[in-house]
Amino acid sequence: MNTAGTADVPARMGLDLTPFRGLRYDPDRVGSLSAVTSPPYDVVVRPDGLLHLESADPYNIVRLILPQATTPDVRNEQAADTLHRWMSEGILRPDPEPALYVYEQRDDESMFQRGVIGALRLSEASEGVVLPHEDVMPHVVADRAALMRTTSANLEPLLLTYRGDGAVSGTAAVIGRTAERPPLFSTTTEDGFHHRLWAVTDPADLAEVRADLAGRQALIADGHHRWATYLRVRAEHPSPSPWDYGLVLLVDTARHPLRVRAIHRLLHRLPVSQALAALDGSFRIRHLDKSLSEALSALAVAAAAGNAFLLAGDGAFHLVDRPSPDLLARTVPADRPEAWRTLDATVLHATLLDRVWRIPDVPEHIAYIHDTAATAAKAERDGGTAVLMHPVREEVVRELASQGVTMPRKSTSFGPKPASGLVLRTLGP
């Protein structure tokens, strides 16, 4: 395919990543760059994590991605007013020219990841360019869309993955050359991750990236609700417009494999005793007098043999596995591939939540939490049930996505996730 700047590059045959003028914090106007960043909006453990981030710095990005007010409309207007004020005061400044951004994350152990941030042309799943692998919750999409409309901004990037061919050429070569230069900034967040960011503005480098990605396909690793939000808001604006694109981080997992972790469920109104009693012989139940790490190890062993869950919230751990085949046959839809029918998340939602516990999948009844210890602790404190999950393998995710089959919502947590607040994209004047 042709490189950037030529008129005959097909817009929808592959990934179309374009530069944009990033909006970034002025390091001289904030306490520190690490103090103004945040995890993605759906990873913040509220309210404790929210209050911690708000107190870290008066300009923390959480005031934009999770504004606090009495009503949704007031909340979104508050975020827009805050964004515009920070821009007018020079807290956030646009970069002088459009760029793609090389983003690096590393910890003190074995994790090292580099990718490229840019504005990606949006596409429907049916086009086969960007593949979702999870269902979304309509109320979350509506909430995120309202915030995006009001702020006219992409406040945090999605995490998308693609599979490169292993050659040190194209995007990989540009990333490697760029990372040899001094970065725009370097910071370490409180989770121990080191972050560096570079701008790519050279026309030849931009053309090389665009040509390399133009024939590739991406998987949404993290950010299904934000991608659905991009599509919803795009439909409200005549094309062509800036809303035809959305802010993403693209990572080549052939070079930088991501970690895949589980997302756990907190059942607010179901005590553990009732959850266990309702199983009534349909699952095997083993009570574990173990630490959290030991209980999770037991869950991993059980999950290797079949569907398994770890329940917590009453001061102990309860390993639930070996579901009744008759129960599964009655409750799990048979019109999907076997890889979908045997997912823990499928069995949890179709069998346990819908038929055994009869719990509606709405925020008043179910919370989705990434942190394992936090899920168990909240269940203990609130008198509910924590359902701790074992992560699904990445190859299963890709297999289902390539078939156009979406997993139950919040089935996976890919990481490391990009920190929010490092670079934003505005869409309005």
Tab-separated table of C-alpha atoms in Angstrom:
chain	number	residue	atom	x	y	z
A	1	MET	CA	0.000	0.000	0.000
A	2	ASN	CA	1.049	3.588	-0.490
A	3	THR	CA	2.455	5.738	2.267
A	4	ALA	CA	0.915	8.661	4.111
A	5	GLY	CA	0.104	11.735	2.129
A	6	THR	CA	-1.003	9.925	-1.039
A	7	ALA	CA	-4.591	10.122	-2.127
A	8	ASP	CA	-4.981	6.488	-3.230
A	9	VAL	CA	-4.504	4.750	0.131
A	10	PRO	CA	-7.682	2.716	0.726
A	11	ALA	CA	-9.280	4.124	3.847
A	12	ARG	CA	-10.900	0.923	5.105
A	13	MET	CA	-8.641	-1.955	4.008
A	14	GLY	CA	-6.643	-1.896	7.207
A	15	LEU	CA	-5.617	0.251	10.129
A	16	ASP	CA	-5.457	3.935	9.245
A	17	LEU	CA	-3.494	5.650	12.027
A	18	THR	CA	-3.007	9.394	11.678
A	19	PRO	CA	-1.061	12.014	13.646
A	20	PHE	CA	-2.797	14.596	15.813
A	21	ARG	CA	-1.824	17.570	17.956
A	22	GLY	CA	-1.592	16.005	21.369
A	23	LEU	CA	-2.802	17.937	24.395
A	24	ARG	CA	-0.339	17.396	27.255
A	25	TYR	CA	0.317	18.674	30.747
A	26	ASP	CA	2.902	21.431	31.073
A	27	PRO	CA	5.343	19.863	33.583
A	28	ASP	CA	6.188	23.318	34.942
A	29	ARG	CA	2.555	23.920	35.933
A	30	VAL	CA	1.812	20.719	37.867
A	31	GLY	CA	3.370	19.116	40.918
A	32	SER	CA	4.644	16.142	38.918
A	33	LEU	CA	3.517	14.242	35.863
A	34	SER	CA	3.041	11.089	37.921
A	35	ALA	CA	0.687	12.957	40.274
A	36	VAL	CA	-1.667	14.008	37.458
A	37	THR	CA	-2.022	10.577	35.841
A	38	SER	CA	-4.628	7.933	36.622
A	39	PRO	CA	-5.488	4.375	35.661
A	40	PRO	CA	-8.247	4.152	33.007
A	41	TYR	CA	-11.633	5.291	34.276
A	42	ASP	CA	-13.005	1.760	34.723
A	43	VAL	CA	-9.999	0.553	36.734
A	44	VAL	CA	-10.233	3.256	39.405
A	45	VAL	CA	-11.582	1.596	42.566
A	46	ARG	CA	-14.204	4.046	43.747
A	47	PRO	CA	-14.583	5.818	46.102
A	48	ASP	CA	-11.223	5.178	47.798
A	49	GLY	CA	-9.144	5.304	44.630
A	50	LEU	CA	-11.006	8.332	43.333
A	51	LEU	CA	-10.395	10.343	46.494
A	52	HIS	CA	-6.749	9.294	46.512
A	53	LEU	CA	-6.255	10.511	42.940
A	54	GLU	CA	-8.134	13.763	43.500
A	55	SER	CA	-5.924	14.540	46.486
A	56	ALA	CA	-2.712	13.627	44.651
A	57	ASP	CA	-2.801	16.861	42.619
A	58	PRO	CA	-5.517	19.473	41.914
A	59	TYR	CA	-4.976	18.849	38.202
A	60	ASN	CA	-5.215	15.050	38.243
A	61	ILE	CA	-6.836	13.702	35.069
A	62	VAL	CA	-9.437	11.850	37.145
A	63	ARG	CA	-11.304	15.173	37.438
A	64	LEU	CA	-11.946	14.888	33.698
A	65	ILE	CA	-12.503	11.160	33.230
A	66	LEU	CA	-14.528	10.655	36.445
A	67	PRO	CA	-15.999	14.048	37.360
A	68	GLN	CA	-18.080	14.107	40.540
A	69	ALA	CA	-21.398	15.985	40.727
A	70	THR	CA	-25.030	15.450	41.621
A	71	THR	CA	-26.349	14.598	38.132
A	72	PRO	CA	-24.786	13.249	34.934
A	73	ASP	CA	-25.397	16.489	33.034
A	74	VAL	CA	-23.795	18.607	35.742
A	75	ARG	CA	-20.942	16.129	35.986
A	76	ASN	CA	-20.187	16.311	32.271
A	77	GLU	CA	-20.472	20.105	32.132
A	78	GLN	CA	-18.092	20.262	35.074
A	79	ALA	CA	-15.560	18.122	33.201
A	80	ALA	CA	-15.863	20.326	30.111
A	81	ASP	CA	-15.456	23.504	32.148
A	82	THR	CA	-12.424	22.034	33.916
A	83	LEU	CA	-10.829	20.995	30.628
A	84	HIS	CA	-11.362	24.408	29.045
A	85	ARG	CA	-10.059	26.180	32.154
A	86	TRP	CA	-6.921	24.061	32.276
A	87	MET	CA	-6.315	24.785	28.587
A	88	SER	CA	-6.845	28.531	28.969
A	89	GLU	CA	-4.538	28.599	31.997
A	90	GLY	CA	-1.830	26.642	30.185
A	91	ILE	CA	-2.031	23.607	32.476
A	92	LEU	CA	-2.729	21.568	29.355
A	93	ARG	CA	-1.007	22.707	26.164
A	94	PRO	CA	-1.339	21.483	22.577
A	95	ASP	CA	1.839	20.282	20.942
A	96	PRO	CA	3.118	22.543	18.138
A	97	GLU	CA	2.480	20.084	15.287
A	98	PRO	CA	0.599	16.852	14.636
A	99	ALA	CA	2.423	13.725	15.750
A	100	LEU	CA	2.167	10.056	16.470
A	101	TYR	CA	3.500	9.217	19.922
A	102	VAL	CA	5.752	6.327	20.870
A	103	TYR	CA	4.807	5.214	24.369
A	104	GLU	CA	6.946	2.988	26.580
A	105	GLN	CA	5.996	1.246	29.826
A	106	ARG	CA	8.319	-0.864	31.933
A	107	ASP	CA	8.452	-2.092	35.496
A	108	ASP	CA	11.351	-3.207	37.665
A	109	GLU	CA	10.783	-6.842	36.789
A	110	SER	CA	10.119	-8.338	33.368
A	111	MET	CA	7.440	-6.131	31.830
A	112	PHE	CA	8.539	-3.977	28.900
A	113	GLN	CA	6.121	-2.635	26.327
A	114	ARG	CA	6.258	-0.106	23.518
A	115	GLY	CA	3.498	0.992	21.204
A	116	VAL	CA	2.329	3.925	19.154
A	117	ILE	CA	-0.478	6.356	20.044
A	118	GLY	CA	-2.453	8.005	17.279
A	119	ALA	CA	-5.907	8.830	15.930
A	120	LEU	CA	-7.324	5.682	14.316
A	121	ARG	CA	-10.020	5.778	11.659
A	122	LEU	CA	-13.128	4.145	13.127
A	123	SER	CA	-14.679	1.038	11.617
A	124	GLU	CA	-17.547	-1.305	12.373
A	125	ALA	CA	-16.822	-4.857	13.496
A	126	SER	CA	-18.335	-6.113	10.230
A	127	GLU	CA	-15.483	-4.467	8.319
A	128	GLY	CA	-12.973	-6.807	9.979
A	129	VAL	CA	-10.398	-4.085	10.714
A	130	VAL	CA	-10.822	-3.659	14.474
A	131	LEU	CA	-12.202	-6.734	16.220
A	132	PRO	CA	-14.073	-6.503	19.521
A	133	HIS	CA	-14.053	-9.567	21.751
A	134	GLU	CA	-16.472	-8.538	24.505
A	135	ASP	CA	-20.040	-7.345	24.776
A	136	VAL	CA	-20.658	-3.887	26.226
A	137	MET	CA	-23.097	-2.465	28.746
A	138	PRO	CA	-25.408	0.096	27.083
A	139	HIS	CA	-25.603	2.372	30.118
A	140	VAL	CA	-21.799	2.668	30.246
A	141	VAL	CA	-21.627	3.545	26.541
A	142	ALA	CA	-24.333	6.162	27.030
A	143	ASP	CA	-22.467	7.627	30.000
A	144	ARG	CA	-19.121	7.785	28.171
A	145	ALA	CA	-20.784	9.223	25.039
A	146	ALA	CA	-22.356	12.040	27.026
A	147	LEU	CA	-18.977	12.909	28.544
A	148	MET	CA	-17.258	12.800	25.144
A	149	ARG	CA	-19.880	15.001	23.504
A	150	THR	CA	-19.723	17.593	26.251
A	151	THR	CA	-15.922	17.777	26.449
A	152	SER	CA	-15.349	17.319	22.678
A	153	ALA	CA	-12.281	15.283	23.548
A	154	ASN	CA	-10.783	11.803	23.666
A	155	LEU	CA	-9.530	11.897	27.240
A	156	GLU	CA	-7.711	8.549	27.331
A	157	PRO	CA	-6.529	6.070	24.684
A	158	LEU	CA	-7.910	2.594	24.093
A	159	LEU	CA	-5.478	-0.338	24.056
A	160	LEU	CA	-5.465	-2.226	20.746
A	161	THR	CA	-3.151	-5.049	19.729
A	162	TYR	CA	-1.970	-6.334	16.381
A	163	ARG	CA	0.428	-9.074	15.309
A	164	GLY	CA	3.518	-7.887	13.491
A	165	ASP	CA	5.666	-10.166	11.354
A	166	GLY	CA	8.730	-9.947	13.603
A	167	ALA	CA	10.783	-7.919	11.125
A	168	VAL	CA	12.590	-4.811	12.329
A	169	SER	CA	10.890	-2.640	9.750
A	170	GLY	CA	7.810	-0.486	9.426
A	171	THR	CA	6.272	0.546	12.735
A	172	ALA	CA	8.773	-1.502	14.758
A	173	ALA	CA	11.684	0.273	13.084
A	174	VAL	CA	10.187	3.719	13.640
A	175	ILE	CA	9.507	2.925	17.298
A	176	GLY	CA	13.071	1.663	17.758
A	177	ARG	CA	14.682	4.710	16.138
A	178	THR	CA	12.452	7.110	18.000
A	179	ALA	CA	13.222	5.552	21.387
A	180	GLU	CA	16.927	6.270	20.874
A	181	ARG	CA	16.188	9.995	21.195
A	182	PRO	CA	15.532	11.915	24.426
A	183	PRO	CA	11.819	11.546	25.334
A	184	LEU	CA	9.301	14.349	25.733
A	185	PHE	CA	9.068	13.225	29.347
A	186	SER	CA	9.846	10.361	31.670
A	187	THR	CA	7.921	9.634	34.863
A	188	THR	CA	7.281	6.827	37.321
A	189	THR	CA	3.772	6.262	38.659
A	190	GLU	CA	3.028	4.957	42.136
A	191	ASP	CA	2.388	1.448	40.826
A	192	GLY	CA	6.098	1.253	39.974
A	193	PHE	CA	5.715	1.567	36.208
A	194	HIS	CA	8.135	3.813	34.337
A	195	HIS	CA	6.597	5.770	31.448
A	196	ARG	CA	8.305	7.557	28.541
A	197	LEU	CA	6.754	9.363	25.576
A	198	TRP	CA	8.217	10.565	22.271
A	199	ALA	CA	6.653	12.517	19.398
A	200	VAL	CA	7.029	11.248	15.819
A	201	THR	CA	6.673	14.128	13.365
A	202	ASP	CA	9.060	13.297	10.520
A	203	PRO	CA	6.967	12.787	7.342
A	204	ALA	CA	9.008	9.751	6.279
A	205	ASP	CA	8.505	8.069	9.667
A	206	LEU	CA	4.785	8.832	9.623
A	207	ALA	CA	4.536	7.410	6.101
A	208	GLU	CA	6.396	4.253	7.134
A	209	VAL	CA	4.047	3.636	10.058
A	210	ARG	CA	0.955	4.265	7.977
A	211	ALA	CA	2.072	1.957	5.181
A	212	ASP	CA	2.959	-0.805	7.643
A	213	LEU	CA	-0.345	-0.667	9.508
A	214	ALA	CA	-2.548	-0.246	6.430
A	215	GLY	CA	-2.749	-4.005	5.851
A	216	ARG	CA	-3.134	-5.046	9.471
A	217	GLN	CA	-6.028	-5.979	11.726
A	218	ALA	CA	-6.331	-5.069	15.412
A	219	LEU	CA	-7.982	-6.607	18.448
A	220	ILE	CA	-9.526	-4.404	21.123
A	221	ALA	CA	-7.595	-5.434	24.221
A	222	ASP	CA	-8.986	-2.809	26.580
A	223	GLY	CA	-11.613	-0.164	25.906
A	224	HIS	CA	-14.652	-1.835	24.324
A	225	HIS	CA	-17.002	0.716	25.870
A	226	ARG	CA	-14.914	3.629	24.638
A	227	TRP	CA	-14.737	2.113	21.133
A	228	ALA	CA	-18.515	1.702	21.126
A	229	THR	CA	-18.701	5.310	22.316
A	230	TYR	CA	-16.512	6.464	19.424
A	231	LEU	CA	-18.845	4.743	16.966
A	232	ARG	CA	-21.982	6.146	18.576
A	233	VAL	CA	-20.719	9.728	18.575
A	234	ARG	CA	-19.282	9.415	15.054
A	235	ALA	CA	-22.789	8.610	13.794
A	236	GLU	CA	-23.984	11.965	15.133
A	237	HIS	CA	-21.560	14.024	13.006
A	238	PRO	CA	-21.534	14.383	9.222
A	239	SER	CA	-18.428	12.846	7.682
A	240	PRO	CA	-15.676	13.842	7.148
A	241	SER	CA	-15.004	15.153	10.635
A	242	PRO	CA	-12.537	14.655	13.522
A	243	TRP	CA	-15.137	12.288	15.021
A	244	ASP	CA	-14.271	9.760	12.304
A	245	TYR	CA	-11.169	8.958	14.374
A	246	GLY	CA	-10.522	7.877	17.946
A	247	LEU	CA	-7.503	7.955	20.260
A	248	VAL	CA	-5.765	4.563	20.570
A	249	LEU	CA	-2.541	2.912	21.658
A	250	LEU	CA	-1.472	0.154	19.249
A	251	VAL	CA	0.874	-2.554	20.571
A	252	ASP	CA	2.487	-5.305	18.516
A	253	THR	CA	2.010	-8.378	20.702
A	254	ALA	CA	4.438	-10.399	18.595
A	255	ARG	CA	7.086	-8.162	20.151
A	256	HIS	CA	5.386	-7.226	23.400
A	257	PRO	CA	2.958	-9.912	24.649
A	258	LEU	CA	0.347	-8.461	26.974
A	259	ARG	CA	-0.682	-9.872	30.317
A	260	VAL	CA	-4.226	-11.194	30.388
A	261	ARG	CA	-5.933	-10.996	33.763
A	262	ALA	CA	-9.437	-11.654	34.967
A	263	ILE	CA	-12.078	-9.111	35.923
A	264	HIS	CA	-13.931	-10.137	39.055
A	265	ARG	CA	-17.580	-9.709	40.045
A	266	LEU	CA	-18.936	-8.272	43.273
A	267	LEU	CA	-22.533	-9.289	43.940
A	268	HIS	CA	-23.788	-6.530	46.209
A	269	ARG	CA	-26.996	-8.089	47.486
A	270	LEU	CA	-26.123	-11.785	47.672
A	271	PRO	CA	-24.455	-13.036	50.877
A	272	VAL	CA	-22.000	-15.900	50.474
A	273	SER	CA	-24.163	-18.260	52.528
A	274	GLN	CA	-27.093	-17.766	50.152
A	275	ALA	CA	-24.887	-18.083	47.078
A	276	LEU	CA	-23.544	-21.440	48.274
A	277	ALA	CA	-26.928	-22.746	49.400
A	278	ALA	CA	-28.459	-21.970	45.998
A	279	LEU	CA	-25.934	-24.212	44.247
A	280	ASP	CA	-27.680	-27.204	45.859
A	281	GLY	CA	-25.413	-29.918	44.496
A	282	SER	CA	-25.152	-28.486	40.990
A	283	PHE	CA	-21.482	-27.580	41.553
A	284	ARG	CA	-18.803	-29.117	43.726
A	285	ILE	CA	-17.960	-26.838	46.675
A	286	ARG	CA	-14.699	-26.958	48.625
A	287	HIS	CA	-14.064	-24.653	51.573
A	288	LEU	CA	-10.440	-23.448	51.609
A	289	ASP	CA	-8.654	-22.408	54.769
A	290	LYS	CA	-5.941	-20.634	52.794
A	291	SER	CA	-4.481	-17.223	52.030
A	292	LEU	CA	-5.698	-15.334	48.966
A	293	SER	CA	-2.642	-16.318	46.920
A	294	GLU	CA	-3.010	-19.979	47.901
A	295	ALA	CA	-6.718	-19.922	47.110
A	296	LEU	CA	-6.006	-18.407	43.682
A	297	SER	CA	-3.482	-21.157	43.023
A	298	ALA	CA	-6.156	-23.724	43.832
A	299	LEU	CA	-8.511	-21.899	41.460
A	300	ALA	CA	-5.904	-22.082	38.674
A	301	VAL	CA	-5.583	-25.857	39.109
A	302	ALA	CA	-9.357	-26.335	39.057
A	303	ALA	CA	-9.808	-23.989	36.060
A	304	ALA	CA	-7.351	-26.060	34.033
A	305	ALA	CA	-9.813	-28.971	34.280
A	306	GLY	CA	-13.040	-27.058	33.669
A	307	ASN	CA	-15.205	-24.188	34.856
A	308	ALA	CA	-14.212	-22.962	38.316
A	309	PHE	CA	-14.858	-19.923	40.509
A	310	LEU	CA	-13.644	-18.717	43.884
A	311	LEU	CA	-16.271	-17.187	46.172
A	312	ALA	CA	-15.298	-14.871	49.025
A	313	GLY	CA	-16.898	-12.407	51.403
A	314	ASP	CA	-17.508	-14.304	54.633
A	315	GLY	CA	-13.935	-14.564	55.908
A	316	ALA	CA	-13.120	-17.692	53.907
A	317	PHE	CA	-12.659	-18.875	50.332
A	318	HIS	CA	-14.956	-21.369	48.626
A	319	LEU	CA	-13.829	-23.134	45.449
A	320	VAL	CA	-16.795	-23.875	43.199
A	321	ASP	CA	-16.176	-26.173	40.225
A	322	ARG	CA	-17.401	-29.247	38.313
A	323	PRO	CA	-20.796	-27.892	37.220
A	324	SER	CA	-23.522	-30.407	36.453
A	325	PRO	CA	-23.478	-31.243	32.719
A	326	ASP	CA	-27.290	-31.335	32.742
A	327	LEU	CA	-27.410	-27.832	34.234
A	328	LEU	CA	-25.008	-26.512	31.593
A	329	ALA	CA	-27.025	-28.138	28.824
A	330	ARG	CA	-30.180	-26.381	30.067
A	331	THR	CA	-28.660	-22.948	30.599
A	332	VAL	CA	-25.782	-22.302	28.169
A	333	PRO	CA	-26.887	-21.347	24.620
A	334	ALA	CA	-25.983	-24.075	22.135
A	335	ASP	CA	-25.728	-21.820	19.075
A	336	ARG	CA	-22.192	-20.597	19.800
A	337	PRO	CA	-18.760	-22.195	19.298
A	338	GLU	CA	-17.557	-24.591	21.972
A	339	ALA	CA	-14.782	-22.170	22.942
A	340	TRP	CA	-17.492	-19.669	23.902
A	341	ARG	CA	-19.800	-22.178	25.598
A	342	THR	CA	-17.016	-23.375	27.894
A	343	LEU	CA	-15.785	-19.944	28.987
A	344	ASP	CA	-15.958	-19.326	32.732
A	345	ALA	CA	-17.616	-15.979	32.027
A	346	THR	CA	-20.265	-17.676	29.880
A	347	VAL	CA	-21.092	-20.208	32.586
A	348	LEU	CA	-21.046	-17.528	35.267
A	349	HIS	CA	-23.537	-15.308	33.437
A	350	ALA	CA	-25.738	-17.841	31.624
A	351	THR	CA	-25.890	-20.414	34.406
A	352	LEU	CA	-25.094	-18.886	37.798
A	353	LEU	CA	-26.214	-15.278	37.496
A	354	ASP	CA	-29.191	-15.733	35.161
A	355	ARG	CA	-30.614	-19.081	36.305
A	356	VAL	CA	-29.235	-20.129	39.700
A	357	TRP	CA	-28.834	-16.835	41.556
A	358	ARG	CA	-31.232	-14.845	39.313
A	359	ILE	CA	-29.251	-11.630	39.576
A	360	PRO	CA	-29.778	-8.915	36.932
A	361	ASP	CA	-26.623	-7.584	35.322
A	362	VAL	CA	-27.097	-3.976	36.420
A	363	PRO	CA	-24.856	-1.765	38.599
A	364	GLU	CA	-27.177	-1.984	41.604
A	365	HIS	CA	-26.508	-5.721	41.776
A	366	ILE	CA	-23.103	-6.345	40.146
A	367	ALA	CA	-19.821	-4.437	40.183
A	368	TYR	CA	-16.883	-5.342	37.944
A	369	ILE	CA	-13.529	-4.919	39.695
A	370	HIS	CA	-10.040	-5.585	38.322
A	371	ASP	CA	-8.181	-5.849	41.619
A	372	THR	CA	-8.532	-9.260	43.263
A	373	ALA	CA	-7.856	-8.239	46.863
A	374	ALA	CA	-10.108	-5.192	46.551
A	375	THR	CA	-12.998	-7.334	45.303
A	376	ALA	CA	-12.707	-9.718	48.249
A	377	ALA	CA	-12.316	-6.848	50.724
A	378	LYS	CA	-15.398	-5.029	49.412
A	379	ALA	CA	-17.455	-8.214	49.677
A	380	GLU	CA	-16.314	-8.634	53.278
A	381	ARG	CA	-17.191	-5.043	54.101
A	382	ASP	CA	-20.537	-4.958	52.330
A	383	GLY	CA	-21.813	-8.432	53.115
A	384	GLY	CA	-21.926	-9.453	49.471
A	385	THR	CA	-20.234	-12.171	47.437
A	386	ALA	CA	-17.011	-11.786	45.510
A	387	VAL	CA	-16.762	-14.085	42.483
A	388	LEU	CA	-13.059	-14.335	41.687
A	389	MET	CA	-12.239	-15.469	38.150
A	390	HIS	CA	-9.289	-17.180	36.483
A	391	PRO	CA	-7.993	-15.370	33.362
A	392	VAL	CA	-8.756	-16.687	29.892
A	393	ARG	CA	-5.886	-17.352	27.470
A	394	GLU	CA	-5.158	-14.727	24.818
A	395	GLU	CA	-5.326	-17.265	21.986
A	396	VAL	CA	-8.925	-18.078	22.966
A	397	VAL	CA	-9.781	-14.373	22.826
A	398	ARG	CA	-8.286	-14.022	19.350
A	399	GLU	CA	-9.926	-17.210	18.094
A	400	LEU	CA	-13.386	-16.041	19.084
A	401	ALA	CA	-12.848	-12.475	17.857
A	402	SER	CA	-11.726	-13.741	14.445
A	403	GLN	CA	-15.012	-15.672	14.205
A	404	GLY	CA	-17.002	-12.538	15.075
A	405	VAL	CA	-18.060	-14.023	18.418
A	406	THR	CA	-18.013	-11.675	21.401
A	407	MET	CA	-17.379	-12.865	24.928
A	408	PRO	CA	-19.561	-11.847	27.889
A	409	ARG	CA	-18.851	-8.313	29.041
A	410	LYS	CA	-15.792	-7.775	31.214
A	411	SER	CA	-14.328	-11.212	30.473
A	412	THR	CA	-10.709	-10.100	30.270
A	413	SER	CA	-8.304	-7.445	31.462
A	414	PHE	CA	-5.343	-6.950	29.149
A	415	GLY	CA	-2.377	-5.002	30.402
A	416	PRO	CA	-0.389	-3.112	31.151
A	417	LYS	CA	-2.942	-0.461	30.331
A	418	PRO	CA	-1.828	2.997	29.216
A	419	ALA	CA	-1.852	5.600	31.961
A	420	SER	CA	-4.527	8.253	31.486
A	421	GLY	CA	-3.331	11.842	31.374
A	422	LEU	CA	-0.157	11.463	29.316
A	423	VAL	CA	-1.674	12.704	26.054
A	424	LEU	CA	-5.245	13.807	25.193
A	425	ARG	CA	-6.935	14.578	21.867
A	426	THR	CA	-9.377	17.431	21.392
A	427	LEU	CA	-12.014	17.320	18.665
A	428	GLY	CA	-13.571	20.765	18.871
A	429	PRO	CA	-12.212	24.266	18.382
